[in-house]
Amino acid sequence: LPPTLLRESDERVLATGQATEVEVEYGPRSLLFVKFPVPRQEGAPLIGAVGLALTAQRRAEQALRLAQFALDHASDAVLFLDAEGRASYANEAAARLLGRAREQLAGRPVWELDAGFHEAEWPERWREVAGRGAVVRRGALLGTDGSRREVEVGLARLAFGGRDYCIYAARDLTDRRRAEESLRMASLGTLAAGIGHEINNPLSYVVANLAFASEMLAPVADQPQVAEALGALGEAAEGARRVGNIVRDLRRVSRAEGR
């Protein structure tokens, strides 16, 4: 033991006449020393000590604390369900997404919390999880205000303490839906920009050639056949103008979706 800790613990044993415990960390090892007085007929009592290695226990306790911390701070709603479909444990995310305190979730059946489950079907779900080990399905968390939040639910079997449980983990799909929608809109903008570019290049040649043909025929516009041709060229130019407007609209869409 470190000298200071050794002296303090010895003094405490001698002053109180009672056993005392001293826990010491040696690198990755944890040791527990129990020090106690040993009476004798003459002179001050002696001090005895017993050292116990706690490394395995400490690691197990640390792993348990880490698991508890991870569950409580996970973004997914987690419930431990018994064979009857009732929650024996709920993490903070479950309480937040369902709008209830964790204490209010204890003992509640899953079909009162998730519209994707039904009481009559629970025995079948339990057997499915027990047989397959893990199942993924869709659900809808029910808020106290009547709201429904679409979720993706993972079910897994857990054997603990001689009993079987079903781990229910629900992931909110709201952010995923928003991301998918943003991706679709961005793809639409890219498509619109590509279409606009592909149309605009040949359209510029069409407009220029229509204008050139009309200019060349203008001096003889008083001839009936030429006048008819100029009318057709004018209609074609009007059509090209409308296509140009569509191209401009596509470009506006692509810029809006790109933001």
PDB file of C-alpha atoms in Angstrom:
ATOM      1  CA  LEU A   1       0.000   0.000   0.000  1.00  0.00           C
ATOM      2  CA  PRO A   2       1.126   3.605  -0.473  1.00  0.00           C
ATOM      3  CA  PRO A   3       2.832   4.839   2.752  1.00  0.00           C
ATOM      4  CA  THR A   4       0.287   7.581   3.470  1.00  0.00           C
ATOM      5  CA  LEU A   5      -2.694   5.284   2.954  1.00  0.00           C
ATOM      6  CA  LEU A   6      -0.955   2.577   4.990  1.00  0.00           C
ATOM      7  CA  ARG A   7      -0.379   4.906   7.930  1.00  0.00           C
ATOM      8  CA  GLU A   8      -3.906   6.345   7.847  1.00  0.00           C
ATOM      9  CA  SER A   9      -5.551   2.932   7.753  1.00  0.00           C
ATOM     10  CA  ASP A  10      -3.324   1.620  10.560  1.00  0.00           C
ATOM     11  CA  GLU A  11      -4.137   4.617  12.733  1.00  0.00           C
ATOM     12  CA  ARG A  12      -7.854   4.154  12.091  1.00  0.00           C
ATOM     13  CA  VAL A  13      -7.734   0.483  13.121  1.00  0.00           C
ATOM     14  CA  LEU A  14      -5.774   1.267  16.284  1.00  0.00           C
ATOM     15  CA  ALA A  15      -7.984   4.223  17.221  1.00  0.00           C
ATOM     16  CA  THR A  16     -11.331   2.474  16.716  1.00  0.00           C
ATOM     17  CA  GLY A  17     -10.399  -1.123  17.398  1.00  0.00           C
ATOM     18  CA  GLN A  18     -12.539  -2.014  14.399  1.00  0.00           C
ATOM     19  CA  ALA A  19     -11.729  -3.583  11.050  1.00  0.00           C
ATOM     20  CA  THR A  20     -11.472  -1.198   8.121  1.00  0.00           C
ATOM     21  CA  GLU A  21     -11.453  -1.650   4.350  1.00  0.00           C
ATOM     22  CA  VAL A  22      -8.992  -0.036   1.969  1.00  0.00           C
ATOM     23  CA  GLU A  23      -9.400  -0.309  -1.804  1.00  0.00           C
ATOM     24  CA  VAL A  24      -6.355   0.272  -3.992  1.00  0.00           C
ATOM     25  CA  GLU A  25      -5.903   0.416  -7.769  1.00  0.00           C
ATOM     26  CA  TYR A  26      -2.689  -1.076  -9.145  1.00  0.00           C
ATOM     27  CA  GLY A  27      -2.821  -0.337 -12.882  1.00  0.00           C
ATOM     28  CA  PRO A  28      -5.492  -2.638 -14.312  1.00  0.00           C
ATOM     29  CA  ARG A  29      -5.875  -4.478 -10.978  1.00  0.00           C
ATOM     30  CA  SER A  30      -8.223  -3.644  -8.111  1.00  0.00           C
ATOM     31  CA  LEU A  31      -7.378  -4.895  -4.619  1.00  0.00           C
ATOM     32  CA  LEU A  32      -9.411  -4.719  -1.408  1.00  0.00           C
ATOM     33  CA  PHE A  33      -7.477  -4.904   1.882  1.00  0.00           C
ATOM     34  CA  VAL A  34      -9.374  -5.650   5.085  1.00  0.00           C
ATOM     35  CA  LYS A  35      -7.275  -4.546   8.073  1.00  0.00           C
ATOM     36  CA  PHE A  36      -8.179  -5.557  11.618  1.00  0.00           C
ATOM     37  CA  PRO A  37      -6.688  -5.422  15.149  1.00  0.00           C
ATOM     38  CA  VAL A  38      -5.025  -8.548  16.581  1.00  0.00           C
ATOM     39  CA  PRO A  39      -5.097  -8.312  20.429  1.00  0.00           C
ATOM     40  CA  ARG A  40      -2.186  -9.639  22.482  1.00  0.00           C
ATOM     41  CA  GLN A  41      -1.509  -9.948  26.207  1.00  0.00           C
ATOM     42  CA  GLU A  42       1.240  -7.357  26.367  1.00  0.00           C
ATOM     43  CA  GLY A  43       1.837  -4.208  24.361  1.00  0.00           C
ATOM     44  CA  ALA A  44      -0.230  -2.572  21.658  1.00  0.00           C
ATOM     45  CA  PRO A  45      -2.368  -4.798  19.440  1.00  0.00           C
ATOM     46  CA  LEU A  46      -0.987  -5.995  16.191  1.00  0.00           C
ATOM     47  CA  ILE A  47      -2.626  -5.250  12.873  1.00  0.00           C
ATOM     48  CA  GLY A  48      -3.641  -8.051  10.522  1.00  0.00           C
ATOM     49  CA  ALA A  49      -4.657  -7.670   6.899  1.00  0.00           C
ATOM     50  CA  VAL A  50      -6.292  -9.752   4.182  1.00  0.00           C
ATOM     51  CA  GLY A  51      -6.068  -8.769   0.532  1.00  0.00           C
ATOM     52  CA  LEU A  52      -8.733  -9.656  -2.026  1.00  0.00           C
ATOM     53  CA  ALA A  53      -8.402  -9.247  -5.790  1.00  0.00           C
ATOM     54  CA  LEU A  54     -11.462  -7.424  -7.173  1.00  0.00           C
ATOM     55  CA  THR A  55     -10.341  -7.061 -10.779  1.00  0.00           C
ATOM     56  CA  ALA A  56     -12.990  -9.353 -12.304  1.00  0.00           C
ATOM     57  CA  GLN A  57     -15.737  -7.912 -10.123  1.00  0.00           C
ATOM     58  CA  ARG A  58     -14.772  -4.323 -10.881  1.00  0.00           C
ATOM     59  CA  ARG A  59     -14.655  -5.002 -14.595  1.00  0.00           C
ATOM     60  CA  ALA A  60     -18.077  -6.629 -14.457  1.00  0.00           C
ATOM     61  CA  GLU A  61     -19.483  -3.681 -12.504  1.00  0.00           C
ATOM     62  CA  GLN A  62     -17.917  -1.237 -14.970  1.00  0.00           C
ATOM     63  CA  ALA A  63     -19.318  -3.160 -17.933  1.00  0.00           C
ATOM     64  CA  LEU A  64     -22.749  -3.129 -16.290  1.00  0.00           C
ATOM     65  CA  ARG A  65     -22.547   0.618 -15.690  1.00  0.00           C
ATOM     66  CA  LEU A  66     -21.458   1.210 -19.287  1.00  0.00           C
ATOM     67  CA  ALA A  67     -24.314  -0.940 -20.598  1.00  0.00           C
ATOM     68  CA  GLN A  68     -26.795   0.939 -18.416  1.00  0.00           C
ATOM     69  CA  PHE A  69     -25.386   4.284 -19.571  1.00  0.00           C
ATOM     70  CA  ALA A  70     -25.541   3.209 -23.231  1.00  0.00           C
ATOM     71  CA  LEU A  71     -29.153   2.079 -22.907  1.00  0.00           C
ATOM     72  CA  ASP A  72     -30.237   5.219 -21.082  1.00  0.00           C
ATOM     73  CA  HIS A  73     -28.553   7.525 -23.613  1.00  0.00           C
ATOM     74  CA  ALA A  74     -29.365   5.595 -26.794  1.00  0.00           C
ATOM     75  CA  SER A  75     -31.344   7.433 -29.472  1.00  0.00           C
ATOM     76  CA  ASP A  76     -33.552   4.380 -30.052  1.00  0.00           C
ATOM     77  CA  ALA A  77     -36.478   3.647 -27.761  1.00  0.00           C
ATOM     78  CA  VAL A  78     -35.705   0.420 -25.897  1.00  0.00           C
ATOM     79  CA  LEU A  79     -38.144  -1.746 -23.942  1.00  0.00           C
ATOM     80  CA  PHE A  80     -37.611  -5.116 -22.295  1.00  0.00           C
ATOM     81  CA  LEU A  81     -40.811  -7.121 -22.752  1.00  0.00           C
ATOM     82  CA  ASP A  82     -41.777 -10.249 -20.843  1.00  0.00           C
ATOM     83  CA  ALA A  83     -43.637 -13.233 -22.281  1.00  0.00           C
ATOM     84  CA  GLU A  84     -46.940 -11.384 -21.789  1.00  0.00           C
ATOM     85  CA  GLY A  85     -45.725  -8.419 -23.826  1.00  0.00           C
ATOM     86  CA  ARG A  86     -45.434  -6.077 -20.841  1.00  0.00           C
ATOM     87  CA  ALA A  87     -42.524  -3.685 -20.351  1.00  0.00           C
ATOM     88  CA  SER A  88     -40.208  -4.475 -17.460  1.00  0.00           C
ATOM     89  CA  TYR A  89     -37.674  -1.814 -18.490  1.00  0.00           C
ATOM     90  CA  ALA A  90     -37.781   1.384 -20.568  1.00  0.00           C
ATOM     91  CA  ASN A  91     -34.897   3.721 -21.401  1.00  0.00           C
ATOM     92  CA  GLU A  92     -34.958   7.525 -21.571  1.00  0.00           C
ATOM     93  CA  ALA A  93     -35.515   7.594 -25.339  1.00  0.00           C
ATOM     94  CA  ALA A  94     -38.642   5.452 -24.960  1.00  0.00           C
ATOM     95  CA  ALA A  95     -40.005   7.810 -22.332  1.00  0.00           C
ATOM     96  CA  ARG A  96     -39.223  10.823 -24.532  1.00  0.00           C
ATOM     97  CA  LEU A  97     -40.717   9.438 -27.741  1.00  0.00           C
ATOM     98  CA  LEU A  98     -43.825   8.143 -25.981  1.00  0.00           C
ATOM     99  CA  GLY A  99     -44.283  11.284 -23.873  1.00  0.00           C
ATOM    100  CA  ARG A 100     -44.453   9.329 -20.599  1.00  0.00           C
ATOM    101  CA  ALA A 101     -42.253   8.972 -17.547  1.00  0.00           C
ATOM    102  CA  ARG A 102     -40.247   5.761 -17.370  1.00  0.00           C
ATOM    103  CA  GLU A 103     -42.209   4.732 -14.282  1.00  0.00           C
ATOM    104  CA  GLN A 104     -45.441   5.028 -16.266  1.00  0.00           C
ATOM    105  CA  LEU A 105     -44.156   2.584 -18.883  1.00  0.00           C
ATOM    106  CA  ALA A 106     -43.405  -0.210 -16.427  1.00  0.00           C
ATOM    107  CA  GLY A 107     -45.944  -2.999 -16.782  1.00  0.00           C
ATOM    108  CA  ARG A 108     -47.593  -1.477 -19.844  1.00  0.00           C
ATOM    109  CA  PRO A 109     -48.292  -3.904 -22.728  1.00  0.00           C
ATOM    110  CA  VAL A 110     -46.514  -3.074 -25.959  1.00  0.00           C
ATOM    111  CA  TRP A 111     -49.783  -2.845 -27.942  1.00  0.00           C
ATOM    112  CA  GLU A 112     -50.808   0.153 -25.789  1.00  0.00           C
ATOM    113  CA  LEU A 113     -47.570   1.904 -26.781  1.00  0.00           C
ATOM    114  CA  ASP A 114     -47.120   0.827 -30.411  1.00  0.00           C
ATOM    115  CA  ALA A 115     -50.032   0.641 -32.852  1.00  0.00           C
ATOM    116  CA  GLY A 116     -48.083  -1.890 -34.917  1.00  0.00           C
ATOM    117  CA  PHE A 117     -48.702  -4.551 -32.261  1.00  0.00           C
ATOM    118  CA  HIS A 118     -51.973  -6.206 -31.220  1.00  0.00           C
ATOM    119  CA  GLU A 119     -52.788  -8.176 -28.119  1.00  0.00           C
ATOM    120  CA  ALA A 120     -54.225 -11.142 -30.022  1.00  0.00           C
ATOM    121  CA  GLU A 121     -51.087 -11.396 -32.173  1.00  0.00           C
ATOM    122  CA  TRP A 122     -48.523 -11.108 -29.379  1.00  0.00           C
ATOM    123  CA  PRO A 123     -48.155 -14.876 -28.715  1.00  0.00           C
ATOM    124  CA  GLU A 124     -47.301 -15.328 -32.401  1.00  0.00           C
ATOM    125  CA  ARG A 125     -44.772 -12.478 -32.272  1.00  0.00           C
ATOM    126  CA  TRP A 126     -43.194 -14.016 -29.162  1.00  0.00           C
ATOM    127  CA  ARG A 127     -42.845 -17.400 -30.850  1.00  0.00           C
ATOM    128  CA  GLU A 128     -41.425 -15.753 -33.985  1.00  0.00           C
ATOM    129  CA  VAL A 129     -38.720 -13.951 -32.010  1.00  0.00           C
ATOM    130  CA  ALA A 130     -37.936 -17.091 -29.990  1.00  0.00           C
ATOM    131  CA  GLY A 131     -37.610 -19.119 -33.170  1.00  0.00           C
ATOM    132  CA  ARG A 132     -35.707 -16.676 -35.365  1.00  0.00           C
ATOM    133  CA  GLY A 133     -33.752 -14.828 -32.688  1.00  0.00           C
ATOM    134  CA  ALA A 134     -34.322 -11.387 -34.265  1.00  0.00           C
ATOM    135  CA  VAL A 135     -37.160  -9.758 -36.231  1.00  0.00           C
ATOM    136  CA  VAL A 136     -37.501  -6.339 -37.918  1.00  0.00           C
ATOM    137  CA  ARG A 137     -40.907  -4.780 -38.546  1.00  0.00           C
ATOM    138  CA  ARG A 138     -42.659  -1.403 -38.757  1.00  0.00           C
ATOM    139  CA  GLY A 139     -44.518   0.196 -35.882  1.00  0.00           C
ATOM    140  CA  ALA A 140     -46.135   3.446 -34.772  1.00  0.00           C
ATOM    141  CA  LEU A 141     -45.437   4.855 -31.310  1.00  0.00           C
ATOM    142  CA  LEU A 142     -48.533   6.312 -29.671  1.00  0.00           C
ATOM    143  CA  GLY A 143     -48.081   9.629 -27.874  1.00  0.00           C
ATOM    144  CA  THR A 144     -50.274  10.717 -24.986  1.00  0.00           C
ATOM    145  CA  ASP A 145     -51.670  13.458 -27.254  1.00  0.00           C
ATOM    146  CA  GLY A 146     -52.916  10.896 -29.779  1.00  0.00           C
ATOM    147  CA  SER A 147     -50.007  11.411 -32.163  1.00  0.00           C
ATOM    148  CA  ARG A 148     -48.420   8.520 -34.073  1.00  0.00           C
ATOM    149  CA  ARG A 149     -44.703   8.386 -34.799  1.00  0.00           C
ATOM    150  CA  GLU A 150     -43.626   5.939 -37.493  1.00  0.00           C
ATOM    151  CA  VAL A 151     -40.755   3.733 -36.331  1.00  0.00           C
ATOM    152  CA  GLU A 152     -38.703   0.759 -37.432  1.00  0.00           C
ATOM    153  CA  VAL A 153     -38.754  -1.887 -34.715  1.00  0.00           C
ATOM    154  CA  GLY A 154     -36.133  -4.535 -34.039  1.00  0.00           C
ATOM    155  CA  LEU A 155     -37.130  -7.440 -31.805  1.00  0.00           C
ATOM    156  CA  ALA A 156     -34.556  -9.793 -30.284  1.00  0.00           C
ATOM    157  CA  ARG A 157     -34.627 -12.598 -27.755  1.00  0.00           C
ATOM    158  CA  LEU A 158     -32.775 -12.173 -24.448  1.00  0.00           C
ATOM    159  CA  ALA A 159     -32.295 -14.873 -21.820  1.00  0.00           C
ATOM    160  CA  PHE A 160     -31.432 -13.411 -18.400  1.00  0.00           C
ATOM    161  CA  GLY A 161     -31.763 -14.666 -14.863  1.00  0.00           C
ATOM    162  CA  GLY A 162     -33.438 -17.872 -15.960  1.00  0.00           C
ATOM    163  CA  ARG A 163     -36.159 -16.002 -17.864  1.00  0.00           C
ATOM    164  CA  ASP A 164     -36.732 -15.063 -21.493  1.00  0.00           C
ATOM    165  CA  TYR A 165     -37.336 -11.480 -22.575  1.00  0.00           C
ATOM    166  CA  CYS A 166     -37.930  -9.719 -25.861  1.00  0.00           C
ATOM    167  CA  ILE A 167     -35.817  -6.622 -26.494  1.00  0.00           C
ATOM    168  CA  TYR A 168     -37.883  -4.021 -28.344  1.00  0.00           C
ATOM    169  CA  ALA A 169     -35.802  -1.292 -30.048  1.00  0.00           C
ATOM    170  CA  ALA A 170     -37.681   1.367 -32.045  1.00  0.00           C
ATOM    171  CA  ARG A 171     -35.916   3.834 -34.343  1.00  0.00           C
ATOM    172  CA  ASP A 172     -37.733   7.033 -35.254  1.00  0.00           C
ATOM    173  CA  LEU A 173     -38.061   7.252 -39.042  1.00  0.00           C
ATOM    174  CA  THR A 174     -38.845  10.993 -39.117  1.00  0.00           C
ATOM    175  CA  ASP A 175     -35.247  12.062 -39.772  1.00  0.00           C
ATOM    176  CA  ARG A 176     -34.793   9.262 -42.288  1.00  0.00           C
ATOM    177  CA  ARG A 177     -37.935  10.328 -44.137  1.00  0.00           C
ATOM    178  CA  ARG A 178     -36.680  13.921 -44.227  1.00  0.00           C
ATOM    179  CA  ALA A 179     -33.295  12.806 -45.511  1.00  0.00           C
ATOM    180  CA  GLU A 180     -34.910  10.640 -48.182  1.00  0.00           C
ATOM    181  CA  GLU A 181     -37.173  13.523 -49.211  1.00  0.00           C
ATOM    182  CA  SER A 182     -34.203  15.896 -49.430  1.00  0.00           C
ATOM    183  CA  LEU A 183     -32.342  13.342 -51.526  1.00  0.00           C
ATOM    184  CA  ARG A 184     -35.300  12.946 -53.875  1.00  0.00           C
ATOM    185  CA  MET A 185     -35.640  16.700 -54.269  1.00  0.00           C
ATOM    186  CA  ALA A 186     -31.918  17.077 -54.914  1.00  0.00           C
ATOM    187  CA  SER A 187     -32.128  14.339 -57.552  1.00  0.00           C
ATOM    188  CA  LEU A 188     -35.089  16.102 -59.109  1.00  0.00           C
ATOM    189  CA  GLY A 189     -33.113  19.334 -59.260  1.00  0.00           C
ATOM    190  CA  THR A 190     -30.181  17.573 -60.911  1.00  0.00           C
ATOM    191  CA  LEU A 191     -32.511  15.927 -63.424  1.00  0.00           C
ATOM    192  CA  ALA A 192     -34.209  19.237 -64.191  1.00  0.00           C
ATOM    193  CA  ALA A 193     -30.856  20.966 -64.728  1.00  0.00           C
ATOM    194  CA  GLY A 194     -29.701  18.173 -67.051  1.00  0.00           C
ATOM    195  CA  ILE A 195     -32.908  18.226 -69.112  1.00  0.00           C
ATOM    196  CA  GLY A 196     -32.809  22.003 -69.378  1.00  0.00           C
ATOM    197  CA  HIS A 197     -29.217  21.929 -70.594  1.00  0.00           C
ATOM    198  CA  GLU A 198     -29.887  19.207 -73.171  1.00  0.00           C
ATOM    199  CA  ILE A 199     -32.912  21.065 -74.577  1.00  0.00           C
ATOM    200  CA  ASN A 200     -31.445  24.555 -74.507  1.00  0.00           C
ATOM    201  CA  ASN A 201     -28.448  23.822 -76.733  1.00  0.00           C
ATOM    202  CA  PRO A 202     -30.335  22.509 -79.810  1.00  0.00           C
ATOM    203  CA  LEU A 203     -33.169  24.970 -79.153  1.00  0.00           C
ATOM    204  CA  SER A 204     -30.811  27.902 -79.643  1.00  0.00           C
ATOM    205  CA  TYR A 205     -29.966  26.585 -83.129  1.00  0.00           C
ATOM    206  CA  VAL A 206     -33.656  26.176 -83.973  1.00  0.00           C
ATOM    207  CA  VAL A 207     -34.485  29.733 -82.886  1.00  0.00           C
ATOM    208  CA  ALA A 208     -31.527  31.181 -84.776  1.00  0.00           C
ATOM    209  CA  ASN A 209     -32.372  29.296 -87.997  1.00  0.00           C
ATOM    210  CA  LEU A 210     -36.061  30.273 -87.807  1.00  0.00           C
ATOM    211  CA  ALA A 211     -35.071  33.906 -87.447  1.00  0.00           C
ATOM    212  CA  PHE A 212     -32.620  33.606 -90.358  1.00  0.00           C
ATOM    213  CA  ALA A 213     -35.201  31.945 -92.627  1.00  0.00           C
ATOM    214  CA  SER A 214     -37.814  34.597 -91.809  1.00  0.00           C
ATOM    215  CA  GLU A 215     -35.316  37.379 -92.502  1.00  0.00           C
ATOM    216  CA  MET A 216     -34.341  35.899 -95.885  1.00  0.00           C
ATOM    217  CA  LEU A 217     -37.983  35.496 -96.952  1.00  0.00           C
ATOM    218  CA  ALA A 218     -39.103  38.923 -95.779  1.00  0.00           C
ATOM    219  CA  PRO A 219     -38.289  40.727 -99.090  1.00  0.00           C
ATOM    220  CA  VAL A 220     -40.665  38.459-101.031  1.00  0.00           C
ATOM    221  CA  ALA A 221     -43.317  38.229 -98.342  1.00  0.00           C
ATOM    222  CA  ASP A 222     -45.973  39.523-100.796  1.00  0.00           C
ATOM    223  CA  GLN A 223     -45.924  36.226-102.684  1.00  0.00           C
ATOM    224  CA  PRO A 224     -48.705  33.890-101.479  1.00  0.00           C
ATOM    225  CA  GLN A 225     -46.542  30.805-100.972  1.00  0.00           C
ATOM    226  CA  VAL A 226     -43.829  32.810 -99.221  1.00  0.00           C
ATOM    227  CA  ALA A 227     -46.402  34.435 -96.958  1.00  0.00           C
ATOM    228  CA  GLU A 228     -47.716  30.996 -96.052  1.00  0.00           C
ATOM    229  CA  ALA A 229     -44.162  29.803 -95.320  1.00  0.00           C
ATOM    230  CA  LEU A 230     -43.527  32.875 -93.147  1.00  0.00           C
ATOM    231  CA  GLY A 231     -46.708  32.098 -91.196  1.00  0.00           C
ATOM    232  CA  ALA A 232     -45.473  28.558 -90.552  1.00  0.00           C
ATOM    233  CA  LEU A 233     -42.088  29.911 -89.490  1.00  0.00           C
ATOM    234  CA  GLY A 234     -43.801  32.303 -87.092  1.00  0.00           C
ATOM    235  CA  GLU A 235     -45.783  29.470 -85.499  1.00  0.00           C
ATOM    236  CA  ALA A 236     -42.586  27.453 -85.177  1.00  0.00           C
ATOM    237  CA  ALA A 237     -40.860  30.425 -83.524  1.00  0.00           C
ATOM    238  CA  GLU A 238     -43.765  30.747 -81.068  1.00  0.00           C
ATOM    239  CA  GLY A 239     -43.439  27.064 -80.231  1.00  0.00           C
ATOM    240  CA  ALA A 240     -39.704  27.487 -79.707  1.00  0.00           C
ATOM    241  CA  ARG A 241     -40.383  30.443 -77.398  1.00  0.00           C
ATOM    242  CA  ARG A 242     -42.714  28.277 -75.281  1.00  0.00           C
ATOM    243  CA  VAL A 243     -40.090  25.544 -75.086  1.00  0.00           C
ATOM    244  CA  GLY A 244     -37.601  28.214 -73.988  1.00  0.00           C
ATOM    245  CA  ASN A 245     -39.975  29.201 -71.172  1.00  0.00           C
ATOM    246  CA  ILE A 246     -40.152  25.566 -70.061  1.00  0.00           C
ATOM    247  CA  VAL A 247     -36.344  25.405 -70.027  1.00  0.00           C
ATOM    248  CA  ARG A 248     -36.199  28.521 -67.851  1.00  0.00           C
ATOM    249  CA  ASP A 249     -38.747  26.975 -65.459  1.00  0.00           C
ATOM    250  CA  LEU A 250     -36.635  23.817 -65.253  1.00  0.00           C
ATOM    251  CA  ARG A 251     -33.587  25.908 -64.423  1.00  0.00           C
ATOM    252  CA  ARG A 252     -35.476  27.674 -61.643  1.00  0.00           C
ATOM    253  CA  VAL A 253     -36.546  24.305 -60.254  1.00  0.00           C
ATOM    254  CA  SER A 254     -32.969  23.010 -60.322  1.00  0.00           C
ATOM    255  CA  ARG A 255     -31.680  26.112 -58.514  1.00  0.00           C
ATOM    256  CA  ALA A 256     -34.458  25.899 -55.888  1.00  0.00           C
ATOM    257  CA  GLU A 257     -33.833  22.218 -55.219  1.00  0.00           C
ATOM    258  CA  GLY A 258     -30.099  22.733 -55.101  1.00  0.00           C
ATOM    259  CA  ARG A 259     -30.355  25.099 -52.141  1.00  0.00           C
TER     260      ARG A 259
END
